[in-house]
Every structure is written in structure tokens, then in C-alpha cells.
Amino acid sequence: MGGFTGFGGLINQNIQQPRKAAAKSKIHENVKSGSVSEKDTNIQEPWYWDPDVDPKLKAEYKKNHSHVNRQARLWSGPNNKHPWYDAPATVKVKTKKGLCNLNIEFTLGWPPQLVSEMLTNPRNINFFRLFDRDFRQRLDNKSTKVLKKDGPRQITRVKKTLRYKLLGRSIAIPIHLIIDENHKNLTAKYKKEKMMYMKVFEGRWKVEPLYADQERLCKSRSRINEEEYKKCSDGKGRIGSKVTMEQIFQPCSLLNVPPISWFIREITIKTIKNLLEDLRQFVIDMHKNSDPE
């Protein structure tokens, strides 16, 4: 329930206007300077709060968030009456000249817009497994700072903390990334700004709609778009997500020699798989939850 409450708050925040004129003025000034805030934070205003954004575009995206909210309800609790199974992520690994390349594919029975939000997690919702008795999750988002935004495109600096255990000891690794994402196309690319043990750490992802009830409600397997799906399913069809990712990493020079490099690659790949499995389990739990209000 807590996860959906977080998403509900996320959606509500995204469709509300700022309540104070002073807040609007401050946001306007910061957008002009290319930064939302001089202070790092885990809560970022939606890009369409910018007073310069076309009012018609604002209205379109508010309507879209209402649609996302309805979709989340279709996937949750008693509304989710038809079985759906998301297999663990498929991860293909290639290593060449010290660079390790992961090609990843997986599906999630959850709306694409919310899956995209899960991958960046600017509000630090508990998507990942709790790591210790202090209720810290395996991957924490410590702060998010918008560096630049242009309509649906947004470039942010994020600071995360990754936790794992090695030989019985808890280890926390700070990760600083620059993420360039498009909220309309649900695509993103990222690269490290600062990260221990890594010379290269970068990647990209894309989230595409998956029409989960097309065959059952539309009696068709032909390729269709979202509007056609809404029409043939009478608005009752669930929309899930297909995610494709590419992750490239290379240990720093001193560590990029066997057998140390083998050990680091093994830990990194295992950690990425564990994080993806956490997201899958989170969505499975959401399917079991009662319909939220």
C-alpha cells in the first residue's frame, strides 16, 4: 500500500499547480537560469509548471496523468482480475577490451509513465528491497537537481547510494549521475559524474507501451496504437511496459586486470540483476494490493 500511496502523491503533485504566487515566481526565475533550485532535493516540480510552457501543452499532460492514475487502478487489487506474469529480466553480457556491455530486456505490468519514474526515482520511493534495520533501501536516491529543462526534456544531476554486502560487511557506494531524459518519449541516457571503482559507467533505456489485454478485448494481434487500443478495449484494457536497457561499465585502470576485474564484473552484474528483480517484486506486490483511494 505504501508504494501506491507514494505513486498517488506523485501523480497528484504532478497535476497540481503551485499554490503560492511566490513559489511560481521563484520557479520562473530558476527556469530562466537553467536550474530549478540551488539546493538539492528529492522532490522536483513537474516541467510544465514553467510559466512559459504553452497552456494547451500543460492541459494535455494533466489529462495524461489522469489516464496514468486510471491505469494504475486497473493493475491493482480487485480490478486486476486477469493473470499477468512478468518474467525476470533477460540480461545478455558481452565484454571487449575491458568494457562490459549489458543488453537488458524485461516487462512490467505497470503503466509506462510510472515505470519510467521508477527508473529515476527522484522522490526516493521504496521501490527496492530494504537493506537493513534502519529501513534504508538497496538503492537510495539522495538528491535530484535539475540542471536544464526544455519542455518534456530534462537534464538532472542525481546522487544515489548503492548498498550491498561483501563477506558479511555492509558497503555503501555513492553514485553521481547525469541523466538526460524525455518525459514524453520515456527515453533516457545517463553517465557517471562520479563513482568509486569505475572508469566508465553509462547507459540508456526506453520504456514502450505493452497492450496487455489486446488479444482478449480487441480480438487482434495486429500492431495498434494507444488510441486504437482504448477504443477497441472500451477504455478497460491494461497498459503495461516493455523496457529495453543498455548498461556499459569498465572498472578503473588499477582494478581492470584479472582476477580483480572478473570479481568486480561479477558483483556489478549481480547487483544490477538484483535491482531489476526488486522492481519486478514491487510491481507484483502492487498487483495484490487493494484498490486505493
mmCIF file of C-alpha atoms in Angstrom:
data_model
loop_
_atom_site.group_PDB
_atom_site.id
_atom_site.type_symbol
_atom_site.label_atom_id
_atom_site.label_comp_id
_atom_site.label_asym_id
_atom_site.label_seq_id
_atom_site.Cartn_x
_atom_site.Cartn_y
_atom_site.Cartn_z
ATOM 1 C CA MET A 1 0.000 0.000 0.000
ATOM 2 C CA GLY A 2 2.794 2.385 0.828
ATOM 3 C CA GLY A 3 4.148 2.160 -2.707
ATOM 4 C CA PHE A 4 0.863 3.134 -4.293
ATOM 5 C CA THR A 5 0.403 5.939 -1.790
ATOM 6 C CA GLY A 6 3.734 7.273 -2.973
ATOM 7 C CA PHE A 7 2.674 6.997 -6.591
ATOM 8 C CA GLY A 8 -0.667 8.603 -5.801
ATOM 9 C CA GLY A 9 1.128 11.520 -4.217
ATOM 10 C CA LEU A 10 3.449 11.654 -7.193
ATOM 11 C CA ILE A 11 0.523 11.849 -9.618
ATOM 12 C CA ASN A 12 -1.334 14.400 -7.514
ATOM 13 C CA GLN A 13 1.761 16.572 -7.239
ATOM 14 C CA ASN A 14 2.200 16.411 -10.976
ATOM 15 C CA ILE A 15 -1.336 17.608 -11.751
ATOM 16 C CA GLN A 16 -1.497 20.402 -9.198
ATOM 17 C CA GLN A 17 -0.433 23.979 -9.804
ATOM 18 C CA PRO A 18 1.787 25.772 -7.268
ATOM 19 C CA ARG A 19 -0.356 27.241 -4.516
ATOM 20 C CA LYS A 20 1.602 30.421 -3.949
ATOM 21 C CA ALA A 21 2.464 33.164 -6.388
ATOM 22 C CA ALA A 22 5.854 33.497 -4.734
ATOM 23 C CA ALA A 23 6.591 29.855 -5.497
ATOM 24 C CA LYS A 24 5.620 30.436 -9.127
ATOM 25 C CA SER A 25 7.907 33.427 -9.331
ATOM 26 C CA LYS A 26 10.831 31.508 -7.862
ATOM 27 C CA ILE A 27 10.343 28.588 -10.231
ATOM 28 C CA HIS A 28 10.147 31.007 -13.156
ATOM 29 C CA GLU A 29 13.413 32.670 -12.170
ATOM 30 C CA ASN A 30 15.193 29.364 -11.721
ATOM 31 C CA VAL A 31 13.979 28.002 -15.060
ATOM 32 C CA LYS A 32 15.343 31.111 -16.733
ATOM 33 C CA SER A 33 18.710 30.421 -15.155
ATOM 34 C CA GLY A 34 18.587 26.780 -16.289
ATOM 35 C CA SER A 35 18.237 25.311 -12.794
ATOM 36 C CA VAL A 36 15.150 24.600 -10.716
ATOM 37 C CA SER A 37 16.862 25.117 -7.396
ATOM 38 C CA GLU A 38 20.228 25.917 -5.906
ATOM 39 C CA LYS A 39 19.521 23.301 -3.248
ATOM 40 C CA ASP A 40 19.483 19.572 -3.922
ATOM 41 C CA THR A 41 16.163 17.891 -3.215
ATOM 42 C CA ASN A 42 14.309 14.647 -3.829
ATOM 43 C CA ILE A 43 11.086 16.419 -4.823
ATOM 44 C CA GLN A 44 11.094 18.157 -8.197
ATOM 45 C CA GLU A 45 8.333 20.256 -9.699
ATOM 46 C CA PRO A 46 6.830 18.958 -12.960
ATOM 47 C CA TRP A 47 8.396 20.536 -16.017
ATOM 48 C CA TYR A 48 5.061 22.030 -17.111
ATOM 49 C CA TRP A 49 4.904 24.287 -14.041
ATOM 50 C CA ASP A 50 7.171 26.546 -16.079
ATOM 51 C CA PRO A 51 5.027 29.651 -16.808
ATOM 52 C CA ASP A 52 6.467 29.770 -20.333
ATOM 53 C CA VAL A 53 5.039 26.371 -21.312
ATOM 54 C CA ASP A 54 2.107 26.539 -23.735
ATOM 55 C CA PRO A 55 -1.211 26.253 -21.765
ATOM 56 C CA LYS A 56 -2.523 23.686 -24.269
ATOM 57 C CA LEU A 57 0.549 21.533 -23.649
ATOM 58 C CA LYS A 58 0.011 21.819 -19.887
ATOM 59 C CA ALA A 59 -3.612 20.705 -20.247
ATOM 60 C CA GLU A 60 -2.558 17.737 -22.390
ATOM 61 C CA TYR A 61 -0.127 16.456 -19.780
ATOM 62 C CA LYS A 62 -2.533 16.961 -16.877
ATOM 63 C CA LYS A 63 -5.035 14.842 -18.783
ATOM 64 C CA ASN A 64 -2.332 12.255 -19.365
ATOM 65 C CA HIS A 65 -1.640 11.980 -15.619
ATOM 66 C CA SER A 66 -5.322 11.335 -15.005
ATOM 67 C CA HIS A 67 -5.084 8.495 -17.533
ATOM 68 C CA VAL A 68 -1.998 7.107 -15.753
ATOM 69 C CA ASN A 69 -3.878 7.120 -12.453
ATOM 70 C CA ARG A 70 -6.729 5.119 -14.002
ATOM 71 C CA GLN A 71 -4.253 2.648 -15.472
ATOM 72 C CA ALA A 72 -2.597 2.110 -12.087
ATOM 73 C CA ARG A 73 -6.012 1.248 -10.650
ATOM 74 C CA LEU A 74 -6.653 -1.291 -13.418
ATOM 75 C CA TRP A 75 -3.463 -3.105 -12.414
ATOM 76 C CA SER A 76 -4.200 -3.054 -8.675
ATOM 77 C CA GLY A 77 -6.188 -5.306 -6.364
ATOM 78 C CA PRO A 78 -9.700 -6.443 -7.329
ATOM 79 C CA ASN A 79 -9.566 -4.576 -10.660
ATOM 80 C CA ASN A 80 -6.677 -6.783 -11.786
ATOM 81 C CA LYS A 81 -8.786 -9.874 -12.469
ATOM 82 C CA HIS A 82 -6.822 -11.443 -15.314
ATOM 83 C CA PRO A 83 -3.477 -13.182 -14.671
ATOM 84 C CA TRP A 84 -0.297 -11.458 -15.786
ATOM 85 C CA TYR A 85 3.239 -12.725 -15.404
ATOM 86 C CA ASP A 86 6.428 -10.699 -15.709
ATOM 87 C CA ALA A 87 9.460 -12.930 -16.140
ATOM 88 C CA PRO A 88 12.797 -11.914 -14.581
ATOM 89 C CA ALA A 89 14.852 -9.592 -16.758
ATOM 90 C CA THR A 90 16.873 -11.073 -19.611
ATOM 91 C CA VAL A 91 20.486 -9.893 -19.378
ATOM 92 C CA LYS A 92 22.996 -10.555 -22.173
ATOM 93 C CA VAL A 93 26.637 -9.813 -21.352
ATOM 94 C CA LYS A 94 29.481 -9.003 -23.745
ATOM 95 C CA THR A 95 32.996 -7.997 -22.729
ATOM 96 C CA LYS A 96 35.549 -6.498 -25.107
ATOM 97 C CA LYS A 97 38.784 -4.630 -24.354
ATOM 98 C CA GLY A 98 37.848 -4.186 -20.707
ATOM 99 C CA LEU A 99 34.385 -2.755 -21.428
ATOM 100 C CA CYS A 100 31.404 -4.764 -20.210
ATOM 101 C CA ASN A 101 28.174 -4.266 -22.161
ATOM 102 C CA LEU A 102 24.814 -5.431 -20.790
ATOM 103 C CA ASN A 103 21.750 -5.611 -23.044
ATOM 104 C CA ILE A 104 18.665 -5.918 -20.862
ATOM 105 C CA GLU A 105 15.002 -6.547 -21.646
ATOM 106 C CA PHE A 106 12.044 -7.014 -19.321
ATOM 107 C CA THR A 107 8.340 -6.327 -18.986
ATOM 108 C CA LEU A 108 6.358 -4.941 -16.067
ATOM 109 C CA GLY A 109 2.600 -4.980 -15.583
ATOM 110 C CA TRP A 110 2.537 -1.316 -14.678
ATOM 111 C CA PRO A 111 1.909 1.930 -16.657
ATOM 112 C CA PRO A 112 4.894 3.117 -18.747
ATOM 113 C CA GLN A 113 4.975 6.603 -17.206
ATOM 114 C CA LEU A 114 5.262 5.150 -13.705
ATOM 115 C CA VAL A 115 7.876 2.596 -14.761
ATOM 116 C CA SER A 116 9.960 5.429 -16.204
ATOM 117 C CA GLU A 117 9.615 7.214 -12.856
ATOM 118 C CA MET A 118 10.751 4.051 -11.054
ATOM 119 C CA LEU A 119 13.993 4.008 -13.032
ATOM 120 C CA THR A 120 14.987 7.532 -11.953
ATOM 121 C CA ASN A 121 13.110 7.593 -8.608
ATOM 122 C CA PRO A 122 13.562 11.336 -7.898
ATOM 123 C CA ARG A 123 11.190 11.118 -4.909
ATOM 124 C CA ASN A 124 13.063 8.178 -3.342
ATOM 125 C CA ILE A 125 10.014 5.915 -3.063
ATOM 126 C CA ASN A 126 10.775 2.459 -1.615
ATOM 127 C CA PHE A 127 10.921 0.504 -4.866
ATOM 128 C CA PHE A 128 13.963 -1.502 -3.787
ATOM 129 C CA ARG A 129 14.393 -4.099 -1.066
ATOM 130 C CA LEU A 130 15.033 -2.722 2.409
ATOM 131 C CA PHE A 131 18.662 -3.348 3.187
ATOM 132 C CA ASP A 132 18.993 -3.045 6.961
ATOM 133 C CA ARG A 133 17.232 -2.369 10.252
ATOM 134 C CA ASP A 134 17.405 1.364 9.584
ATOM 135 C CA PHE A 135 14.901 0.791 6.749
ATOM 136 C CA ARG A 136 17.322 2.015 4.103
ATOM 137 C CA GLN A 137 16.709 0.511 0.689
ATOM 138 C CA ARG A 138 19.280 -1.181 -1.513
ATOM 139 C CA LEU A 139 19.445 1.859 -3.823
ATOM 140 C CA ASP A 140 18.624 5.230 -2.269
ATOM 141 C CA ASN A 141 18.133 8.435 -4.215
ATOM 142 C CA LYS A 142 19.794 11.050 -2.014
ATOM 143 C CA SER A 143 19.110 14.126 -4.145
ATOM 144 C CA THR A 144 17.952 15.295 -7.567
ATOM 145 C CA LYS A 145 18.862 18.643 -9.064
ATOM 146 C CA VAL A 146 17.526 19.862 -12.406
ATOM 147 C CA LEU A 147 20.298 21.400 -14.494
ATOM 148 C CA LYS A 148 18.261 22.175 -17.588
ATOM 149 C CA LYS A 149 14.792 21.574 -18.936
ATOM 150 C CA ASP A 150 13.151 22.221 -22.252
ATOM 151 C CA GLY A 151 9.539 21.057 -22.439
ATOM 152 C CA PRO A 152 9.460 17.305 -21.761
ATOM 153 C CA ARG A 153 13.259 17.033 -21.919
ATOM 154 C CA GLN A 154 15.054 17.341 -18.597
ATOM 155 C CA ILE A 155 18.708 17.010 -17.587
ATOM 156 C CA THR A 156 19.327 16.253 -13.926
ATOM 157 C CA ARG A 157 22.198 15.563 -11.578
ATOM 158 C CA VAL A 158 21.294 12.733 -9.211
ATOM 159 C CA LYS A 159 23.156 11.440 -6.188
ATOM 160 C CA LYS A 160 22.415 7.881 -5.157
ATOM 161 C CA THR A 161 23.773 5.424 -2.620
ATOM 162 C CA LEU A 162 24.110 1.745 -3.506
ATOM 163 C CA ARG A 163 24.314 -0.748 -0.639
ATOM 164 C CA TYR A 164 25.446 -4.358 -0.749
ATOM 165 C CA LYS A 165 27.141 -6.899 1.462
ATOM 166 C CA LEU A 166 30.576 -8.362 0.844
ATOM 167 C CA LEU A 167 31.974 -11.074 3.105
ATOM 168 C CA GLY A 168 29.371 -10.178 5.726
ATOM 169 C CA ARG A 169 30.213 -6.464 5.709
ATOM 170 C CA SER A 170 27.823 -3.731 4.572
ATOM 171 C CA ILE A 171 29.280 -1.446 1.915
ATOM 172 C CA ALA A 172 27.771 1.828 0.673
ATOM 173 C CA ILE A 173 28.926 3.272 -2.647
ATOM 174 C CA PRO A 174 27.983 6.841 -3.653
ATOM 175 C CA ILE A 175 26.955 7.193 -7.299
ATOM 176 C CA HIS A 176 26.642 10.589 -9.004
ATOM 177 C CA LEU A 177 24.954 10.543 -12.416
ATOM 178 C CA ILE A 178 23.868 12.998 -15.099
ATOM 179 C CA ILE A 179 20.551 11.844 -16.588
ATOM 180 C CA ASP A 180 19.140 13.235 -19.833
ATOM 181 C CA GLU A 181 15.524 12.087 -20.081
ATOM 182 C CA ASN A 182 12.480 12.786 -22.215
ATOM 183 C CA HIS A 183 9.225 12.532 -20.256
ATOM 184 C CA LYS A 184 7.155 12.348 -23.433
ATOM 185 C CA ASN A 185 9.066 9.602 -25.261
ATOM 186 C CA LEU A 186 10.008 7.849 -21.990
ATOM 187 C CA THR A 187 13.640 7.552 -23.012
ATOM 188 C CA ALA A 188 16.793 8.418 -21.100
ATOM 189 C CA LYS A 189 20.548 8.240 -21.295
ATOM 190 C CA TYR A 190 22.933 8.643 -18.394
ATOM 191 C CA LYS A 191 26.608 8.678 -17.500
ATOM 192 C CA LYS A 192 28.603 8.844 -14.328
ATOM 193 C CA GLU A 193 29.772 12.135 -12.948
ATOM 194 C CA LYS A 194 31.493 10.444 -10.030
ATOM 195 C CA MET A 195 31.601 6.798 -8.984
ATOM 196 C CA MET A 196 34.029 4.720 -6.964
ATOM 197 C CA TYR A 197 35.909 1.903 -8.715
ATOM 198 C CA MET A 198 34.539 2.752 -12.183
ATOM 199 C CA LYS A 199 36.275 4.420 -15.125
ATOM 200 C CA VAL A 200 33.169 4.093 -17.328
ATOM 201 C CA PHE A 201 29.566 3.801 -16.179
ATOM 202 C CA GLU A 202 26.862 4.859 -18.630
ATOM 203 C CA GLY A 203 23.775 3.624 -20.398
ATOM 204 C CA ARG A 204 20.332 4.284 -21.775
ATOM 205 C CA TRP A 205 16.794 2.961 -21.543
ATOM 206 C CA LYS A 206 13.489 3.112 -23.356
ATOM 207 C CA VAL A 207 10.023 2.312 -21.997
ATOM 208 C CA GLU A 208 7.347 1.305 -24.529
ATOM 209 C CA PRO A 209 3.637 0.546 -24.003
ATOM 210 C CA LEU A 210 2.573 -3.079 -23.849
ATOM 211 C CA TYR A 211 -1.128 -3.641 -24.553
ATOM 212 C CA ALA A 212 -1.740 -6.440 -22.088
ATOM 213 C CA ASP A 213 -5.399 -7.126 -22.957
ATOM 214 C CA GLN A 214 -5.261 -6.606 -26.716
ATOM 215 C CA GLU A 215 -5.891 -10.209 -27.690
ATOM 216 C CA ARG A 216 -8.625 -10.696 -25.076
ATOM 217 C CA LEU A 217 -10.562 -7.441 -25.585
ATOM 218 C CA CYS A 218 -9.684 -6.430 -29.133
ATOM 219 C CA LYS A 219 -9.577 -9.940 -30.631
ATOM 220 C CA SER A 220 -6.479 -8.940 -32.552
ATOM 221 C CA ARG A 221 -2.715 -9.359 -32.529
ATOM 222 C CA SER A 222 -2.112 -6.713 -35.180
ATOM 223 C CA ARG A 223 0.073 -3.739 -34.306
ATOM 224 C CA ILE A 224 -2.096 -0.894 -32.956
ATOM 225 C CA ASN A 225 -1.525 2.444 -31.255
ATOM 226 C CA GLU A 226 -2.787 3.595 -27.875
ATOM 227 C CA GLU A 227 -5.860 5.408 -29.197
ATOM 228 C CA GLU A 228 -6.945 2.335 -31.166
ATOM 229 C CA TYR A 229 -6.375 0.196 -28.077
ATOM 230 C CA LYS A 230 -8.504 2.492 -25.903
ATOM 231 C CA LYS A 231 -11.296 2.334 -28.460
ATOM 232 C CA CYS A 232 -11.352 -1.421 -29.042
ATOM 233 C CA SER A 233 -10.997 -2.192 -25.301
ATOM 234 C CA ASP A 234 -13.605 0.420 -24.329
ATOM 235 C CA GLY A 235 -11.027 2.001 -22.024
ATOM 236 C CA LYS A 236 -10.775 -1.174 -19.914
ATOM 237 C CA GLY A 237 -7.528 -2.509 -21.354
ATOM 238 C CA ARG A 238 -4.438 -2.515 -19.152
ATOM 239 C CA ILE A 239 -1.268 -0.920 -20.495
ATOM 240 C CA GLY A 240 1.972 -2.418 -19.235
ATOM 241 C CA SER A 241 5.587 -1.665 -20.069
ATOM 242 C CA LYS A 242 8.346 -3.152 -22.170
ATOM 243 C CA VAL A 243 11.770 -1.893 -21.092
ATOM 244 C CA THR A 244 14.984 -2.144 -23.088
ATOM 245 C CA MET A 245 18.223 -1.032 -21.467
ATOM 246 C CA GLU A 246 21.894 -0.875 -22.290
ATOM 247 C CA GLN A 247 24.458 -0.624 -19.498
ATOM 248 C CA ILE A 248 28.175 -0.151 -20.159
ATOM 249 C CA PHE A 249 30.813 -0.167 -17.443
ATOM 250 C CA GLN A 250 34.554 -0.525 -17.032
ATOM 251 C CA PRO A 251 36.486 -0.725 -13.752
ATOM 252 C CA CYS A 252 39.154 1.915 -13.155
ATOM 253 C CA SER A 253 42.620 1.136 -14.541
ATOM 254 C CA LEU A 254 44.131 -0.253 -11.327
ATOM 255 C CA LEU A 255 41.223 -2.685 -10.933
ATOM 256 C CA ASN A 256 40.745 -3.606 -14.586
ATOM 257 C CA VAL A 257 43.160 -6.542 -14.525
ATOM 258 C CA PRO A 258 42.350 -10.220 -13.878
ATOM 259 C CA PRO A 259 41.334 -11.628 -11.498
ATOM 260 C CA ILE A 260 40.183 -8.392 -9.808
ATOM 261 C CA SER A 261 38.297 -7.251 -12.939
ATOM 262 C CA TRP A 262 36.433 -10.586 -13.056
ATOM 263 C CA PHE A 263 35.364 -10.127 -9.442
ATOM 264 C CA ILE A 264 34.139 -6.543 -9.995
ATOM 265 C CA ARG A 265 32.232 -7.507 -13.148
ATOM 266 C CA GLU A 266 30.547 -10.389 -11.338
ATOM 267 C CA ILE A 267 29.470 -8.170 -8.420
ATOM 268 C CA THR A 268 28.246 -5.375 -10.726
ATOM 269 C CA ILE A 269 26.184 -7.697 -12.936
ATOM 270 C CA LYS A 270 24.698 -9.474 -9.922
ATOM 271 C CA THR A 271 23.804 -6.135 -8.301
ATOM 272 C CA ILE A 272 22.069 -4.872 -11.462
ATOM 273 C CA LYS A 273 20.058 -8.101 -11.683
ATOM 274 C CA ASN A 274 19.080 -7.768 -8.014
ATOM 275 C CA LEU A 275 17.872 -4.182 -8.524
ATOM 276 C CA LEU A 276 15.773 -5.198 -11.529
ATOM 277 C CA GLU A 277 14.310 -8.082 -9.531
ATOM 278 C CA ASP A 278 13.400 -5.615 -6.757
ATOM 279 C CA LEU A 279 11.374 -3.590 -9.284
ATOM 280 C CA ARG A 280 9.647 -6.749 -10.521
ATOM 281 C CA GLN A 281 8.724 -7.781 -6.979
ATOM 282 C CA PHE A 282 7.451 -4.270 -6.219
ATOM 283 C CA VAL A 283 5.054 -4.460 -9.178
ATOM 284 C CA ILE A 284 3.931 -7.973 -8.191
ATOM 285 C CA ASP A 285 3.079 -6.617 -4.732
ATOM 286 C CA MET A 286 1.147 -3.728 -6.297
ATOM 287 C CA HIS A 287 -0.980 -6.235 -8.235
ATOM 288 C CA LYS A 288 -2.018 -7.788 -4.922
ATOM 289 C CA ASN A 289 -2.911 -4.521 -3.209
ATOM 290 C CA SER A 290 -6.453 -3.324 -2.644
ATOM 291 C CA ASP A 291 -7.819 -0.665 -4.950
ATOM 292 C CA PRO A 292 -6.507 2.576 -3.395
ATOM 293 C CA GLU A 293 -8.417 5.769 -2.779
#
